[in-house]
Coordinates of C-alpha atoms in Angstrom, one line a residue:
Chain S
M4 CA 29.8 51.5 25.8
T5 CA 27.6 48.5 26.9
G6 CA 29.1 48.8 30.4
L7 CA 28.2 52.4 30.6
Q8 CA 24.5 51.8 29.6
L9 CA 24.0 48.9 31.9
A10 CA 25.4 50.9 34.7
N11 CA 22.6 53.3 33.9
L12 CA 19.9 50.6 34.2
D13 CA 19.6 51.0 37.9
D14 CA 19.1 54.7 37.5
F15 CA 16.7 54.2 34.6
L16 CA 14.6 51.8 36.7
A17 CA 14.7 53.9 39.7
R18 CA 13.3 56.8 37.8
R19 CA 10.6 54.8 35.9
W20 CA 9.6 52.0 38.2
E21 CA 6.1 53.3 38.6
D22 CA 5.8 53.4 34.8
V23 CA 7.2 49.9 34.6
V24 CA 4.7 48.5 37.1
E25 CA 1.9 50.2 35.3
L26 CA 2.9 48.6 32.0
A27 CA 3.4 45.2 33.6
L28 CA -0.1 45.4 35.1
Q29 CA -1.6 46.4 31.8
H30 CA 0.3 43.5 30.2
L31 CA -1.1 41.1 32.8
A32 CA -4.6 42.5 32.4
A33 CA -4.5 42.0 28.7
V34 CA -3.3 38.4 29.1
A35 CA -5.9 37.7 31.8
I36 CA -8.8 39.2 30.0
S37 CA -7.9 37.4 26.8
L38 CA -7.4 34.1 28.6
A39 CA -10.8 34.4 30.3
L40 CA -12.5 35.1 27.0
A41 CA -10.6 32.4 25.1
T42 CA -11.3 29.9 27.8
A43 CA -15.1 30.6 27.6
I44 CA -15.1 30.5 23.8
G45 CA -12.5 27.6 23.5
V46 CA -14.1 25.3 26.0
L47 CA -17.5 25.9 24.4
I48 CA -16.2 25.1 20.9
G49 CA -14.5 22.0 22.4
L50 CA -17.8 20.9 24.0
L51 CA -19.6 21.4 20.7
V52 CA -17.1 19.6 18.5
W53 CA -15.3 16.9 20.5
D54 CA -17.7 14.1 19.7
R55 CA -18.3 15.0 16.0
P56 CA -15.4 14.0 13.7
V57 CA -16.0 16.5 10.9
P58 CA -16.5 19.7 13.0
R59 CA -13.7 18.5 15.3
S60 CA -11.1 18.3 12.6
V61 CA -12.4 21.4 10.9
S62 CA -12.0 23.5 14.1
L63 CA -8.7 22.0 15.1
T64 CA -7.3 22.6 11.6
A65 CA -8.6 26.1 11.4
A66 CA -7.1 26.9 14.8
G67 CA -3.9 25.3 13.7
I68 CA -3.7 27.4 10.6
A69 CA -4.7 30.6 12.5
I70 CA -1.8 30.2 14.9
T71 CA 0.7 30.3 12.0
I72 CA -0.4 33.9 11.1
P73 CA 2.4 36.2 12.2
S74 CA 1.1 38.3 15.1
L75 CA 2.4 41.5 13.6
A76 CA 0.4 40.8 10.4
L77 CA -2.7 39.9 12.3
L78 CA -2.5 43.2 14.3
A79 CA -2.0 45.1 11.1
L80 CA -5.1 43.5 9.7
L81 CA -7.2 44.1 12.8
S82 CA -6.4 47.7 13.4
P83 CA -8.3 49.1 10.4
V84 CA -11.4 47.4 11.7
L85 CA -10.9 47.7 15.4
G86 CA -8.8 50.8 15.7
L87 CA -5.8 51.0 18.0
G88 CA -5.2 50.1 21.6
W89 CA -6.9 47.4 23.7
A90 CA -9.5 46.1 21.2
P91 CA -7.1 44.7 18.6
T92 CA -4.8 43.5 21.3
I93 CA -7.5 41.5 23.1
V94 CA -8.9 40.1 19.9
S95 CA -5.6 38.9 18.7
L96 CA -4.6 37.4 22.0
V97 CA -7.9 35.5 22.2
F98 CA -7.3 34.4 18.6
Y99 CA -3.9 32.8 19.4
S100 CA -5.2 31.3 22.7
L101 CA -8.0 29.3 21.0
L102 CA -5.9 26.6 19.5
P103 CA -4.3 25.2 22.7
I104 CA -7.6 25.6 24.6
V105 CA -9.9 24.0 22.0
R106 CA -7.4 21.2 21.3
N107 CA -6.9 20.4 25.0
T108 CA -10.7 20.5 25.6
V109 CA -11.2 18.0 22.8
V110 CA -8.4 15.8 23.9
G111 CA -9.4 16.0 27.5
L112 CA -13.0 15.1 26.8
R113 CA -12.0 12.3 24.5
E114 CA -9.7 10.8 27.1
V115 CA -12.6 10.4 29.6
P116 CA -13.0 6.6 29.8
G117 CA -16.1 5.4 28.0
H118 CA -17.2 3.2 30.9
L119 CA -17.5 6.2 33.1
V120 CA -19.8 7.9 30.6
E121 CA -21.8 4.7 30.2
S122 CA -22.0 4.3 34.0
A123 CA -23.3 7.9 34.3
R124 CA -25.9 7.3 31.5
G125 CA -26.9 4.0 33.0
M126 CA -27.8 5.8 36.2
G127 CA -30.1 8.1 34.4
M128 CA -28.1 11.3 34.0
T129 CA -29.2 13.5 31.1
P130 CA -26.5 14.0 28.4
A131 CA -26.0 17.6 29.7
A132 CA -25.5 16.3 33.2
V133 CA -23.0 13.7 32.0
L134 CA -21.1 16.4 30.1
L135 CA -21.0 19.0 32.9
R136 CA -20.8 16.7 36.0
I137 CA -18.7 13.9 34.7
Q138 CA -16.8 14.6 31.5
L139 CA -15.9 18.2 32.1
P140 CA -14.5 17.8 35.6
L141 CA -12.5 14.7 34.4
A142 CA -11.2 16.6 31.4
W143 CA -10.4 19.7 33.5
P144 CA -6.7 19.0 34.3
V145 CA -6.0 18.7 30.5
I146 CA -8.0 21.8 29.7
V147 CA -6.1 23.8 32.4
T148 CA -2.9 22.7 30.8
G149 CA -4.2 24.1 27.5
I150 CA -5.0 27.4 29.2
R151 CA -1.5 27.4 30.6
V152 CA 0.1 27.0 27.2
A153 CA -2.1 29.7 25.9
A154 CA -0.9 32.0 28.7
Q155 CA 2.7 31.5 27.8
L156 CA 1.9 32.1 24.2
T157 CA 0.0 35.3 24.9
V158 CA 2.5 36.9 27.3
G159 CA 4.9 37.0 24.4
I160 CA 2.5 38.0 21.7
A161 CA 1.0 40.8 23.9
A162 CA 4.4 42.5 23.7
I163 CA 3.8 42.9 20.0
A164 CA 0.5 44.7 20.6
A165 CA 2.4 47.9 21.2
Y166 CA 2.6 48.0 17.5
V167 CA -1.1 49.0 17.4
A168 CA -0.7 51.2 20.4
G169 CA -1.8 48.4 22.7
P170 CA -1.2 48.2 26.4
G171 CA 1.7 46.5 28.1
L172 CA 5.4 46.1 28.2
G173 CA 5.7 46.0 24.5
V174 CA 5.6 49.8 24.7
Y175 CA 9.1 49.8 26.2
I176 CA 10.4 47.3 23.7
F177 CA 9.1 49.2 20.8
R178 CA 10.4 52.5 22.2
G179 CA 13.8 51.0 22.6
L180 CA 13.8 49.6 19.1
S181 CA 12.6 52.8 17.5
S182 CA 15.2 54.9 19.2
L183 CA 18.2 52.7 18.6
G184 CA 21.4 54.7 19.2
S185 CA 19.8 57.0 21.8
V186 CA 21.0 56.9 25.4
N187 CA 18.2 54.8 26.8
A188 CA 17.3 52.6 23.8
L189 CA 18.9 49.5 25.3
N190 CA 17.4 50.2 28.7
F191 CA 13.9 50.5 27.3
A192 CA 14.2 47.3 25.2
L193 CA 16.0 45.4 28.0
T194 CA 13.5 46.4 30.7
G195 CA 10.6 45.5 28.5
T196 CA 12.0 42.2 27.6
L197 CA 13.1 41.2 31.1
C198 CA 9.8 42.1 32.5
V199 CA 7.9 40.1 29.9
V200 CA 10.1 37.1 30.8
L201 CA 9.5 37.7 34.5
L202 CA 5.8 38.0 34.0
A203 CA 5.8 34.8 32.0
L204 CA 7.5 33.0 34.9
L205 CA 5.1 34.4 37.5
I206 CA 2.1 33.5 35.4
D207 CA 3.4 30.0 34.9
G208 CA 4.0 29.7 38.7
A209 CA 0.4 30.9 39.2
F210 CA -0.8 28.1 36.9
V211 CA 0.9 25.5 39.0
L212 CA -1.3 26.6 41.9
I213 CA -4.4 27.1 39.7
T214 CA -4.0 23.6 38.3
R215 CA -3.5 22.1 41.7
Y216 CA -6.5 23.8 43.4
S217 CA -8.9 23.5 40.5
T218 CA -8.3 19.8 40.0
P219 CA -10.9 17.7 41.9
R220 CA -9.2 16.1 44.9
G221 CA -9.9 12.6 43.7
L222 CA -7.9 13.2 40.5
R223 CA -4.8 14.8 42.1
A224 CA -1.7 12.7 41.8
Chain J
M9 CA -49.1 -6.7 49.7
P10 CA -45.9 -7.0 47.8
D11 CA -42.8 -5.1 48.9
P12 CA -42.6 -2.1 46.5
T13 CA -38.8 -2.4 46.3
A14 CA -38.7 -6.1 45.8
G15 CA -38.3 -7.4 42.3
V16 CA -40.8 -7.1 39.4
G17 CA -41.1 -9.2 36.3
I18 CA -39.3 -8.4 33.1
E19 CA -40.5 -9.7 29.7
L20 CA -38.6 -9.5 26.5
S21 CA -40.4 -10.4 23.3
D22 CA -38.8 -10.9 19.9
V23 CA -36.1 -8.3 20.8
T24 CA -33.7 -7.7 17.9
K25 CA -30.7 -5.5 17.6
R26 CA -29.4 -5.0 14.1
Y27 CA -26.5 -2.7 13.3
P28 CA -26.5 -1.1 9.8
G29 CA -24.3 -2.8 7.3
Q30 CA -24.3 -6.2 9.1
E31 CA -25.8 -9.2 7.7
H32 CA -27.0 -10.7 11.0
G33 CA -28.4 -9.0 14.0
A34 CA -26.3 -8.8 17.1
V35 CA -29.4 -10.1 18.8
E36 CA -32.2 -11.8 17.0
D37 CA -35.7 -12.5 18.2
F38 CA -34.8 -12.8 21.8
S39 CA -37.8 -13.7 24.0
L40 CA -37.6 -14.5 27.7
R41 CA -39.5 -13.9 30.9
V42 CA -37.7 -13.1 34.1
E43 CA -39.8 -13.8 37.2
P44 CA -40.0 -11.2 40.0
G45 CA -37.2 -11.6 42.5
E46 CA -35.3 -14.0 40.2
L47 CA -31.6 -13.9 39.6
L48 CA -31.2 -14.9 36.0
M49 CA -27.7 -15.5 34.6
F50 CA -26.9 -14.8 30.9
V51 CA -24.0 -17.1 30.1
G52 CA -22.2 -17.3 26.8
P53 CA -18.9 -16.8 25.0
S54 CA -17.6 -13.3 24.3
G55 CA -19.4 -11.6 21.5
C56 CA -22.5 -13.8 21.7
G57 CA -24.7 -10.8 22.3
K58 CA -25.5 -11.4 26.0
T59 CA -24.3 -7.9 27.0
T60 CA -26.1 -6.3 24.1
T61 CA -29.3 -8.1 25.2
M62 CA -29.0 -6.8 28.7
K63 CA -28.2 -3.3 27.7
M64 CA -31.4 -3.0 25.7
I65 CA -33.3 -3.4 28.9
N66 CA -32.1 0.0 30.2
R67 CA -31.8 1.3 26.7
I68 CA -28.1 2.0 26.8
I69 CA -28.5 0.2 23.4
E70 CA -31.8 0.8 21.6
P71 CA -33.5 -2.3 20.3
T72 CA -34.2 -2.4 16.5
S73 CA -37.5 -4.2 17.1
G74 CA -39.4 -6.2 19.7
S75 CA -40.8 -5.2 23.0
I76 CA -39.5 -5.1 26.5
T77 CA -41.7 -4.6 29.6
I78 CA -40.8 -4.2 33.2
D79 CA -43.7 -4.9 35.6
G80 CA -46.0 -4.8 32.6
E81 CA -44.8 -1.3 31.5
D82 CA -43.3 -0.8 28.1
V83 CA -39.7 0.4 28.6
L84 CA -39.5 1.8 25.0
S85 CA -42.3 4.2 25.8
L86 CA -40.6 5.7 28.9
D87 CA -38.1 8.5 29.1
P88 CA -34.8 6.6 29.1
N89 CA -33.2 8.7 31.8
E90 CA -36.2 8.3 34.1
L91 CA -36.2 4.6 33.3
R92 CA -32.5 4.2 34.2
R93 CA -33.0 5.9 37.6
H94 CA -35.1 2.9 38.5
I95 CA -32.8 0.2 37.3
G96 CA -29.6 -0.6 39.1
Y97 CA -26.6 -0.9 36.8
V98 CA -23.2 -2.4 37.5
I99 CA -20.5 -2.8 34.9
Q100 CA -17.3 -4.8 34.8
Q101 CA -15.1 -1.7 35.0
I102 CA -17.3 -0.6 38.0
G103 CA -17.2 3.0 36.7
L104 CA -16.9 4.8 40.0
F105 CA -16.5 8.5 39.3
P106 CA -12.9 9.2 40.3
H107 CA -13.5 12.9 41.1
M108 CA -16.3 12.1 43.6
T109 CA -16.1 10.6 47.1
I110 CA -17.5 7.2 47.8
A111 CA -20.5 8.9 49.4
E112 CA -21.0 11.2 46.4
N113 CA -20.8 8.2 44.1
I114 CA -23.4 6.3 46.0
A115 CA -25.6 9.4 46.2
T116 CA -25.8 9.9 42.4
V117 CA -29.2 8.4 41.7
P118 CA -30.9 9.5 44.9
K119 CA -29.8 13.1 44.1
L120 CA -31.2 12.7 40.6
L121 CA -34.4 11.7 42.1
G122 CA -34.4 14.7 44.3
W123 CA -34.1 13.1 47.7
S124 CA -33.4 15.4 50.7
K125 CA -29.9 15.7 52.0
A126 CA -30.6 13.9 55.2
R127 CA -32.3 11.0 53.5
V128 CA -29.4 10.7 51.1
A129 CA -26.9 10.7 53.9
D130 CA -28.8 8.1 55.8
R131 CA -29.1 5.9 52.8
V132 CA -25.4 6.1 52.0
D133 CA -24.5 5.0 55.5
E134 CA -27.0 2.2 55.4
L135 CA -25.7 0.9 52.0
L136 CA -22.0 1.1 53.0
R137 CA -22.9 -1.1 56.0
T138 CA -24.8 -3.4 53.8
V139 CA -21.7 -4.0 51.7
A140 CA -19.5 -4.4 54.7
L141 CA -17.7 -1.1 54.5
D142 CA -17.5 1.2 57.5
P143 CA -19.1 4.5 56.6
G144 CA -16.8 6.4 59.0
V145 CA -13.8 5.1 57.2
F146 CA -14.9 5.0 53.6
A147 CA -17.6 7.6 52.9
H148 CA -15.2 10.5 52.3
R149 CA -12.5 8.5 50.5
Y150 CA -12.0 8.7 46.8
P151 CA -12.3 5.6 44.6
K152 CA -8.5 5.4 43.9
Q153 CA -7.9 4.9 47.7
L154 CA -9.9 1.7 47.7
S155 CA -8.9 -1.8 46.7
G156 CA -10.5 -3.5 43.7
G157 CA -12.8 -5.6 45.9
Q158 CA -13.9 -2.5 47.9
Q159 CA -14.6 -0.6 44.7
Q160 CA -16.7 -3.4 43.4
R161 CA -18.7 -3.4 46.6
V162 CA -19.2 0.4 46.3
G163 CA -20.3 -0.3 42.7
V164 CA -23.0 -2.6 44.0
A165 CA -24.0 -0.2 46.7
R166 CA -24.3 2.6 44.2
A167 CA -26.6 0.5 42.0
L168 CA -28.8 -0.3 45.0
A169 CA -28.9 3.3 46.2
A170 CA -32.4 4.2 45.2
D171 CA -33.7 0.7 45.9
P172 CA -34.5 -0.2 42.3
P173 CA -36.7 -3.3 41.7
V174 CA -34.4 -4.4 38.8
M175 CA -30.7 -4.7 38.6
L176 CA -28.5 -5.3 35.5
M177 CA -25.1 -6.5 36.2
D178 CA -22.5 -6.9 33.4
E179 CA -19.7 -9.2 34.6
P180 CA -19.5 -7.2 37.9
F181 CA -16.9 -9.4 39.5
G182 CA -15.0 -10.2 36.3
A183 CA -12.0 -7.9 36.9
T184 CA -11.3 -9.1 40.5
D185 CA -8.8 -11.8 41.5
P186 CA -10.2 -15.3 42.1
I187 CA -10.2 -15.1 45.9
T188 CA -11.9 -11.7 46.0
R189 CA -14.3 -12.9 43.4
L190 CA -15.4 -15.8 45.5
R191 CA -15.9 -13.6 48.5
L192 CA -17.8 -11.0 46.5
Q193 CA -20.0 -13.8 45.0
E194 CA -20.7 -15.2 48.5
E195 CA -21.6 -11.7 49.9
F196 CA -23.7 -11.0 46.8
R197 CA -25.6 -14.2 47.2
R198 CA -26.4 -13.4 50.8
L199 CA -27.4 -9.9 49.9
Q200 CA -29.7 -11.1 47.2
A201 CA -31.4 -13.5 49.6
D202 CA -32.3 -10.4 51.7
I203 CA -33.3 -7.9 49.0
G204 CA -34.9 -10.2 46.4
K205 CA -34.3 -7.9 43.4
T206 CA -35.0 -9.1 39.9
I207 CA -31.5 -9.4 38.5
I208 CA -30.1 -10.1 35.1
F209 CA -26.5 -11.0 35.6
V210 CA -24.2 -11.4 32.6
T211 CA -21.1 -13.6 32.8
H212 CA -18.9 -15.8 30.7
D213 CA -18.0 -17.9 33.7
F214 CA -20.2 -20.9 34.0
D215 CA -19.0 -21.7 37.5
E216 CA -20.2 -18.2 38.5
A217 CA -23.5 -18.8 36.9
V218 CA -24.0 -22.1 38.7
R219 CA -23.0 -20.5 42.0
L220 CA -25.3 -17.5 41.9
G221 CA -28.1 -18.1 39.4
D222 CA -31.7 -19.1 40.1
R223 CA -31.9 -19.9 36.5
I224 CA -29.2 -19.8 33.7
A225 CA -29.8 -18.8 30.1
V226 CA -27.0 -20.4 28.0
L227 CA -26.6 -18.2 25.0
S228 CA -24.9 -18.8 21.6
E229 CA -24.3 -16.5 18.6
R230 CA -26.8 -13.7 18.2
S231 CA -28.0 -14.2 21.7
R232 CA -29.8 -17.5 20.8
I233 CA -31.1 -19.2 23.9
E234 CA -29.8 -22.8 23.8
Q235 CA -31.2 -23.6 27.2
C236 CA -32.8 -21.7 30.1
D237 CA -33.3 -23.6 33.3
T238 CA -32.1 -24.0 36.8
P239 CA -28.4 -24.8 37.3
A240 CA -29.2 -28.3 38.6
N241 CA -31.3 -29.1 35.6
I242 CA -28.8 -27.7 33.1
L243 CA -26.0 -29.7 34.7
A244 CA -28.1 -32.8 34.9
D245 CA -29.5 -32.6 31.5
P246 CA -27.8 -30.3 29.0
A247 CA -30.2 -29.6 26.1
N248 CA -27.6 -30.1 23.4
E249 CA -23.9 -30.4 22.5
Y250 CA -23.4 -26.7 22.7
V251 CA -24.6 -26.5 26.3
A252 CA -22.7 -29.6 27.2
G253 CA -19.6 -28.1 25.7
F254 CA -20.1 -24.9 27.5
I255 CA -20.4 -26.7 30.9
G256 CA -17.2 -28.6 30.1
R257 CA -15.8 -31.1 32.5
G258 CA -16.7 -31.2 36.1
A259 CA -20.5 -31.1 35.7
G260 CA -20.8 -33.8 38.3
L261 CA -18.8 -31.9 40.9
M262 CA -20.8 -28.7 40.1
R263 CA -24.0 -30.5 40.7
L264 CA -22.8 -32.0 43.9
A265 CA -22.0 -28.5 45.2
L266 CA -25.7 -27.6 44.7
I267 CA -27.1 -30.4 46.7
P268 CA -27.1 -30.2 50.6
I269 CA -26.3 -33.5 52.3
G270 CA -29.7 -33.2 54.1
E271 CA -31.5 -33.9 50.8
V272 CA -30.2 -37.4 50.3
P273 CA -30.9 -40.6 52.1
L274 CA -28.2 -41.5 54.6
E275 CA -26.9 -44.9 55.6
A276 CA -26.0 -46.1 59.1
P277 CA -23.1 -44.3 60.6
D278 CA -19.8 -45.9 61.6
D279 CA -17.9 -44.6 64.5
S280 CA -14.5 -44.1 63.0
S281 CA -15.1 -41.6 60.2
A282 CA -14.9 -37.8 60.1
A283 CA -18.2 -35.8 60.2
L284 CA -20.0 -33.1 58.2
G285 CA -23.2 -31.2 58.9
V286 CA -26.5 -31.7 56.9
Q287 CA -26.2 -28.2 55.5
D288 CA -22.9 -29.0 53.9
S289 CA -23.0 -30.0 50.2
L290 CA -22.4 -33.4 48.7
R291 CA -19.3 -31.9 47.1
D292 CA -17.9 -31.2 50.6
A293 CA -18.7 -34.8 51.5
L294 CA -16.9 -36.1 48.5
D295 CA -14.0 -33.8 49.2
L296 CA -13.7 -35.2 52.7
L297 CA -13.9 -38.8 51.4
V298 CA -11.1 -38.2 49.0
L299 CA -9.0 -36.5 51.6
T300 CA -9.5 -39.1 54.3
G301 CA -9.4 -42.1 52.0
G302 CA -12.2 -43.6 54.1
Q303 CA -15.2 -45.6 53.0
R304 CA -17.8 -43.3 54.4
V305 CA -18.2 -40.0 56.1
N306 CA -20.6 -39.4 59.1
V307 CA -23.2 -36.7 59.0
T308 CA -24.4 -34.7 62.0
D309 CA -27.8 -32.9 62.1
E310 CA -28.4 -29.4 63.4
S311 CA -28.2 -30.5 67.0
G312 CA -24.7 -32.0 66.4
S313 CA -25.7 -35.6 66.9
V314 CA -24.8 -38.2 64.2
A315 CA -27.6 -38.7 61.8
G316 CA -26.1 -41.2 59.4
S317 CA -23.3 -41.6 56.9
L318 CA -22.6 -41.2 53.2
T319 CA -20.5 -43.3 50.9
H320 CA -19.2 -42.7 47.4
A321 CA -22.1 -44.8 46.1
G322 CA -24.6 -42.7 48.0
I323 CA -23.2 -39.5 46.6
S324 CA -23.3 -40.9 43.1
A325 CA -26.8 -42.0 43.6
A326 CA -27.8 -38.4 44.3
L327 CA -26.8 -37.6 40.8
G328 CA -29.0 -40.4 39.5
A329 CA -26.0 -42.6 38.7
P330 CA -26.7 -46.4 38.8
R331 CA -26.0 -47.5 42.3
L332 CA -23.5 -50.3 42.5
P333 CA -24.0 -52.9 45.1
T334 CA -21.3 -52.3 47.7
G335 CA -18.4 -54.7 47.8
T336 CA -19.0 -56.4 44.5
A337 CA -16.5 -54.5 42.4
P338 CA -14.5 -56.8 40.2

């Protein structure tokens, strides 16, 4: 039985590859948009709290707790407010991305050696200039690592978004799961799953390049 | 007319730094005047408050009370960032920015002051040459590609970038190996002879203080000034036990190193001994006497002709030691 259905996978893909590419691109778009938003918000939160012990532990703890909320539950909670489709998808992905990004921003900024900050202040840089021109560039490799972790996390979670009629490859996975026993059930689920894994690998590969080229030359190993 | 970039006077009056919850201040009632163009050394053990005192001048640490003026201007009334752009600052860890090239590092303050690109580029080249680094080779390197000694030179060049009248240096050569340190000190001494900045230089190394300082302030707990005088005077006449203890052994040799042979009376030469020049120090003369085992060492003047000779007794006399009649030792 399995043999028969896998033999059909070729045929299945041949008939639907345009559809698959479309879903994969949606999936990628959802992840990319969420990461961009989460990076902007997360780095900003990190910049605001890294040097203040109480806000820092509050935000890291909050983000830590947030990430334990099951994604299905979060989507179910969001959809009455935000409806279906892209909105709850993006919001939930941003939500899950924040922890690694905020945490790595805080860690990265804290790891900048104190004498470099003192040196910059001693030359008359304003606190904002010290933050933007010294601390942030030096913390950047650590922050990018946080974004990369967030990317891996959200590629997987984005598949669940199909539950609220969201975009992406989850559509195939859910279609397969909801039609178990039908001819193409396994093809749908398998195609969706494999494409998610493939996408995750591609994105991770992209991050190797992003990390390399966005790291200031003097800091590269 | 004074050179606008040469040093200016610094005056600290009753400067105190007290941290909350501490019984004693880290620095208490510190008063001192630094003359224009003077290289003043703060020497003292770790934790005596010497660095804290220095960092209050550029307000990296804000004084709790007291006043600090540079060239008559009250630093506490100035914008701290603007103030710091006109004070060169070198720290022990050097603090070169690893993500910027050497040229970008040196250009930091000139850029903050809004210099034109061409002026900044010229200045970077000039400074790299001043600290004996070829701009063609080093300008576009990153700090990690330089040796410790080279990084330290760049640190000094960066502090000099906008030609500040005042420099604060916190154990700038402390992290380098002894040989590099000696070379950096020698270069720095020559540099200072040219540029004549007003410099406060913090160190815990008394030898370094003697080698570089115009005056030395020997500090104890809470930045108390035990003695502030020229190296020669401190070595010859330590104010108290604390200063004497800090100098440790070898004060005589350190003093000899400060006195050129040309400053002491010479005796008649003898034809068999080795020779030194008048610009060499008495320490060099003693060294040669010990090495050769001879009675005296000949001294030649600038033209190279023999001007006289020195004996052990003559060298001792220069330190004010009682001069023993030659040849009557028991």
